[in-house]
Amino acid sequence: MTEPTAREAVLGRIRDALELAPPRRQPVARAYRTGRTLPDDERLALFTGRLADYRAGVRVCTAAATAEAVAGALDAHGARRIGVPPGLDRAWLERFGGEVLVDSDAVSPRMLDGLDAVVTASAAGCAETGTVLLDGSPDQGRRALSLVPDVHVLVVDLSTVAAGVPEALALLVPGRPATLVSGPSATSDIELERVEGVHGPRTLEVVLRTDA
């Protein structure tokens, strides 16, 4: 009889412990501070300030000026070939004169890597943390679409920007995949030098619509 490997021994002990003391579900107290609100002008100032702290670009506009703001963000970064989720409002791209690739399961990561930028909508925002939340809806697309291209243009409606984190999370549909974006993708090396674009887009542009 062969001796069990270290892995088999550890897993065997865990199984034995679970048989002796089966786990019991324990209620978790969730006494989060909720229900916080802020006037529109304060939410706008706080949200844009936090985004600027994260080195994200911000373009504040009305809903009627969405196409102009989106085109301005793309032109500022020389984007001529972009990707969009299948449910994105095409009116937002009326001022953009480049090539548009509509994402699908047939679009490979290599094809996404060849794009200059991606434009998506958003599900919610958090003013307190400067975070934009995506939930994989048709106008936001799959996670790969918003992670692979180097520039991400995010359209956010001020009406969906909550004051705090619990309030923002409450706007999401439970069970949908959530992606939280707080500025461009960034990390620090061993010498604490900031490096951007390691785990996602190097550049984040937020088009914030004040009346939508």
Short mmCIF file of C-alpha atoms in Angstrom, two decimals:
data_model
loop_
_atom_site.label_atom_id
_atom_site.label_comp_id
_atom_site.label_asym_id
_atom_site.label_seq_id
_atom_site.Cartn_x
_atom_site.Cartn_y
_atom_site.Cartn_z
CA MET A 1 0.00 0.00 0.00
CA THR A 2 1.46 3.33 -1.06
CA GLU A 3 1.68 6.22 1.32
CA PRO A 4 -0.77 9.09 0.57
CA THR A 5 0.68 12.24 -0.85
CA ALA A 6 0.74 15.38 1.26
CA ARG A 7 -2.23 16.72 -0.70
CA GLU A 8 -4.24 13.54 -0.20
CA ALA A 9 -3.42 13.54 3.52
CA VAL A 10 -4.56 17.14 3.98
CA LEU A 11 -7.79 16.64 2.03
CA GLY A 12 -8.47 13.43 3.97
CA ARG A 13 -8.16 15.26 7.27
CA ILE A 14 -10.55 17.95 6.04
CA ARG A 15 -13.11 15.32 5.03
CA ASP A 16 -12.79 13.61 8.41
CA ALA A 17 -13.26 16.93 10.24
CA LEU A 18 -16.37 17.76 8.20
CA GLU A 19 -17.89 14.39 9.04
CA LEU A 20 -17.27 14.94 12.75
CA ALA A 21 -18.57 18.50 12.78
CA PRO A 22 -20.74 19.27 9.74
CA PRO A 23 -20.79 22.99 8.92
CA ARG A 24 -23.89 24.91 9.92
CA ARG A 25 -25.19 27.98 8.19
CA GLN A 26 -24.78 31.06 10.33
CA PRO A 27 -26.69 34.30 9.76
CA VAL A 28 -24.45 37.20 8.78
CA ALA A 29 -25.30 40.60 10.15
CA ARG A 30 -25.43 43.12 7.30
CA ALA A 31 -25.98 46.36 9.15
CA TYR A 32 -24.56 48.50 6.40
CA ARG A 33 -25.10 52.23 6.44
CA THR A 34 -27.60 52.75 3.62
CA GLY A 35 -29.97 55.34 2.29
CA ARG A 36 -27.42 58.14 1.93
CA THR A 37 -28.22 60.77 -0.67
CA LEU A 38 -26.59 63.91 -2.02
CA PRO A 39 -27.96 66.74 -4.17
CA ASP A 40 -27.10 66.47 -7.86
CA ASP A 41 -24.48 69.21 -7.77
CA GLU A 42 -22.69 67.64 -4.80
CA ARG A 43 -22.75 64.16 -6.34
CA LEU A 44 -21.42 65.60 -9.59
CA ALA A 45 -18.58 67.44 -7.87
CA LEU A 46 -17.64 64.49 -5.66
CA PHE A 47 -17.80 61.93 -8.48
CA THR A 48 -15.77 63.99 -10.95
CA GLY A 49 -13.25 64.85 -8.27
CA ARG A 50 -12.70 61.20 -7.40
CA LEU A 51 -12.37 60.28 -11.08
CA ALA A 52 -9.74 62.97 -11.51
CA ASP A 53 -7.86 61.59 -8.50
CA TYR A 54 -7.71 58.25 -10.34
CA ARG A 55 -6.34 59.99 -13.48
CA ALA A 56 -9.48 59.33 -15.48
CA GLY A 57 -10.63 61.83 -18.07
CA VAL A 58 -14.09 63.31 -17.51
CA ARG A 59 -16.37 64.98 -20.05
CA VAL A 60 -19.55 66.39 -18.54
CA CYS A 61 -22.36 66.88 -21.05
CA THR A 62 -26.10 66.71 -21.60
CA ALA A 63 -27.73 63.65 -23.12
CA ALA A 64 -28.19 65.53 -26.38
CA ALA A 65 -24.43 66.08 -26.61
CA THR A 66 -23.45 62.45 -25.97
CA ALA A 67 -22.29 61.76 -29.54
CA GLU A 68 -20.10 64.87 -29.57
CA ALA A 69 -18.53 64.01 -26.19
CA VAL A 70 -17.88 60.38 -27.19
CA ALA A 71 -16.30 61.44 -30.48
CA GLY A 72 -14.18 64.01 -28.66
CA ALA A 73 -12.88 61.39 -26.23
CA LEU A 74 -12.02 58.99 -29.06
CA ASP A 75 -10.40 61.65 -31.22
CA ALA A 76 -8.30 62.84 -28.29
CA HIS A 77 -6.61 59.44 -28.24
CA GLY A 78 -6.43 58.94 -32.00
CA ALA A 79 -8.89 56.05 -31.95
CA ARG A 80 -9.96 55.06 -35.46
CA ARG A 81 -11.05 51.47 -34.88
CA ILE A 82 -13.28 50.81 -31.90
CA GLY A 83 -15.33 48.01 -30.39
CA VAL A 84 -18.83 48.31 -28.98
CA PRO A 85 -21.22 45.91 -27.24
CA PRO A 86 -24.20 44.79 -29.35
CA GLY A 87 -26.72 46.75 -27.29
CA LEU A 88 -24.97 50.12 -27.33
CA ASP A 89 -27.06 53.09 -28.48
CA ARG A 90 -25.66 53.72 -31.99
CA ALA A 91 -26.74 57.37 -31.80
CA TRP A 92 -23.79 57.84 -29.44
CA LEU A 93 -21.44 57.13 -32.37
CA GLU A 94 -22.95 59.53 -34.92
CA ARG A 95 -20.00 61.93 -34.69
CA PHE A 96 -17.37 59.19 -34.87
CA GLY A 97 -15.97 58.66 -38.36
CA GLY A 98 -13.87 55.53 -37.82
CA GLU A 99 -14.49 51.80 -38.02
CA VAL A 100 -16.84 50.16 -35.54
CA LEU A 101 -16.62 46.48 -34.61
CA VAL A 102 -19.71 45.06 -32.85
CA ASP A 103 -18.61 42.49 -30.29
CA SER A 104 -19.82 38.89 -30.42
CA ASP A 105 -18.66 35.42 -29.43
CA ALA A 106 -16.84 35.25 -32.77
CA VAL A 107 -14.57 38.16 -31.82
CA SER A 108 -11.33 36.74 -30.41
CA PRO A 109 -9.07 38.32 -27.79
CA ARG A 110 -6.52 38.92 -30.56
CA MET A 111 -9.13 40.91 -32.50
CA LEU A 112 -9.98 42.91 -29.39
CA ASP A 113 -6.30 43.65 -28.89
CA GLY A 114 -6.24 45.19 -32.35
CA LEU A 115 -8.82 47.82 -31.42
CA ASP A 116 -7.85 51.36 -30.48
CA ALA A 117 -10.67 51.76 -27.96
CA VAL A 118 -13.99 50.48 -26.68
CA VAL A 119 -17.18 52.42 -25.90
CA THR A 120 -19.68 51.05 -23.38
CA ALA A 121 -22.54 52.19 -21.20
CA SER A 122 -22.63 51.54 -17.44
CA ALA A 123 -25.01 50.21 -14.82
CA ALA A 124 -24.28 52.55 -11.91
CA GLY A 125 -21.67 54.72 -10.26
CA CYS A 126 -20.45 55.56 -6.78
CA ALA A 127 -19.63 59.20 -6.03
CA GLU A 128 -17.84 58.42 -2.77
CA THR A 129 -15.23 56.18 -4.43
CA GLY A 130 -15.29 57.42 -8.03
CA THR A 131 -16.23 53.94 -9.19
CA VAL A 132 -18.24 52.96 -12.27
CA LEU A 133 -20.10 49.65 -12.14
CA LEU A 134 -20.81 47.40 -15.14
CA ASP A 135 -23.10 44.37 -15.03
CA GLY A 136 -22.68 42.73 -18.44
CA SER A 137 -25.93 44.15 -19.86
CA PRO A 138 -26.21 44.32 -23.68
CA ASP A 139 -25.04 47.94 -23.74
CA GLN A 140 -22.00 47.08 -21.60
CA GLY A 141 -20.93 43.74 -23.08
CA ARG A 142 -18.73 40.97 -21.84
CA ARG A 143 -15.80 41.61 -19.54
CA ALA A 144 -13.14 40.94 -22.17
CA LEU A 145 -14.47 43.77 -24.33
CA SER A 146 -13.89 46.36 -21.60
CA LEU A 147 -10.54 44.93 -20.47
CA VAL A 148 -8.50 44.23 -23.60
CA PRO A 149 -8.56 47.51 -25.63
CA ASP A 150 -6.17 50.17 -24.32
CA VAL A 151 -8.75 52.98 -24.12
CA HIS A 152 -12.19 52.65 -22.50
CA VAL A 153 -14.83 55.32 -23.03
CA LEU A 154 -17.57 54.88 -20.44
CA VAL A 155 -20.92 56.65 -20.69
CA VAL A 156 -22.41 57.26 -17.24
CA ASP A 157 -25.75 58.86 -16.35
CA LEU A 158 -25.64 61.08 -13.28
CA SER A 159 -29.05 59.68 -12.27
CA THR A 160 -27.38 56.27 -11.74
CA VAL A 161 -24.53 57.65 -9.60
CA ALA A 162 -25.26 56.88 -5.95
CA ALA A 163 -23.70 58.58 -2.95
CA GLY A 164 -22.00 55.53 -1.41
CA VAL A 165 -21.01 51.94 -2.07
CA PRO A 166 -24.08 50.16 -0.55
CA GLU A 167 -26.40 52.51 -2.43
CA ALA A 168 -24.55 51.87 -5.72
CA LEU A 169 -24.55 48.09 -5.28
CA ALA A 170 -28.29 48.20 -4.59
CA LEU A 171 -28.78 49.49 -8.14
CA LEU A 172 -27.34 46.29 -9.62
CA VAL A 173 -29.39 43.23 -10.53
CA PRO A 174 -28.41 40.38 -8.15
CA GLY A 175 -26.77 37.49 -9.94
CA ARG A 176 -25.40 39.50 -12.86
CA PRO A 177 -21.60 39.65 -13.30
CA ALA A 178 -20.30 42.90 -11.84
CA THR A 179 -17.16 44.77 -12.87
CA LEU A 180 -16.07 47.74 -10.78
CA VAL A 181 -13.91 50.32 -12.54
CA SER A 182 -12.03 52.89 -10.46
CA GLY A 183 -9.87 54.75 -12.95
CA PRO A 184 -7.45 53.26 -15.48
CA SER A 185 -5.95 49.88 -14.71
CA ALA A 186 -2.87 50.49 -12.57
CA THR A 187 -0.49 48.87 -10.15
CA SER A 188 2.87 49.65 -8.55
CA ASP A 189 6.15 47.83 -8.98
CA ILE A 190 8.52 46.87 -6.18
CA GLU A 191 9.85 50.44 -6.05
CA LEU A 192 6.30 51.84 -5.83
CA GLU A 193 6.45 53.25 -9.35
CA ARG A 194 2.95 53.46 -10.81
CA VAL A 195 2.43 51.32 -13.91
CA GLU A 196 -0.79 51.66 -15.90
CA GLY A 197 -2.45 49.25 -18.31
CA VAL A 198 -1.30 46.03 -16.65
CA HIS A 199 -4.69 44.45 -15.98
CA GLY A 200 -6.95 46.48 -18.26
CA PRO A 201 -7.21 49.75 -20.20
CA ARG A 202 -4.37 52.22 -19.76
CA THR A 203 -6.77 55.11 -20.35
CA LEU A 204 -10.29 55.70 -18.99
CA GLU A 205 -12.55 58.44 -20.35
CA VAL A 206 -15.89 59.00 -18.61
CA VAL A 207 -18.69 60.78 -20.47
CA LEU A 208 -20.97 61.93 -17.65
CA ARG A 209 -24.48 62.91 -18.76
CA THR A 210 -26.05 65.29 -16.27
CA ASP A 211 -29.67 65.04 -17.44
CA ALA A 212 -29.97 61.30 -18.07
#
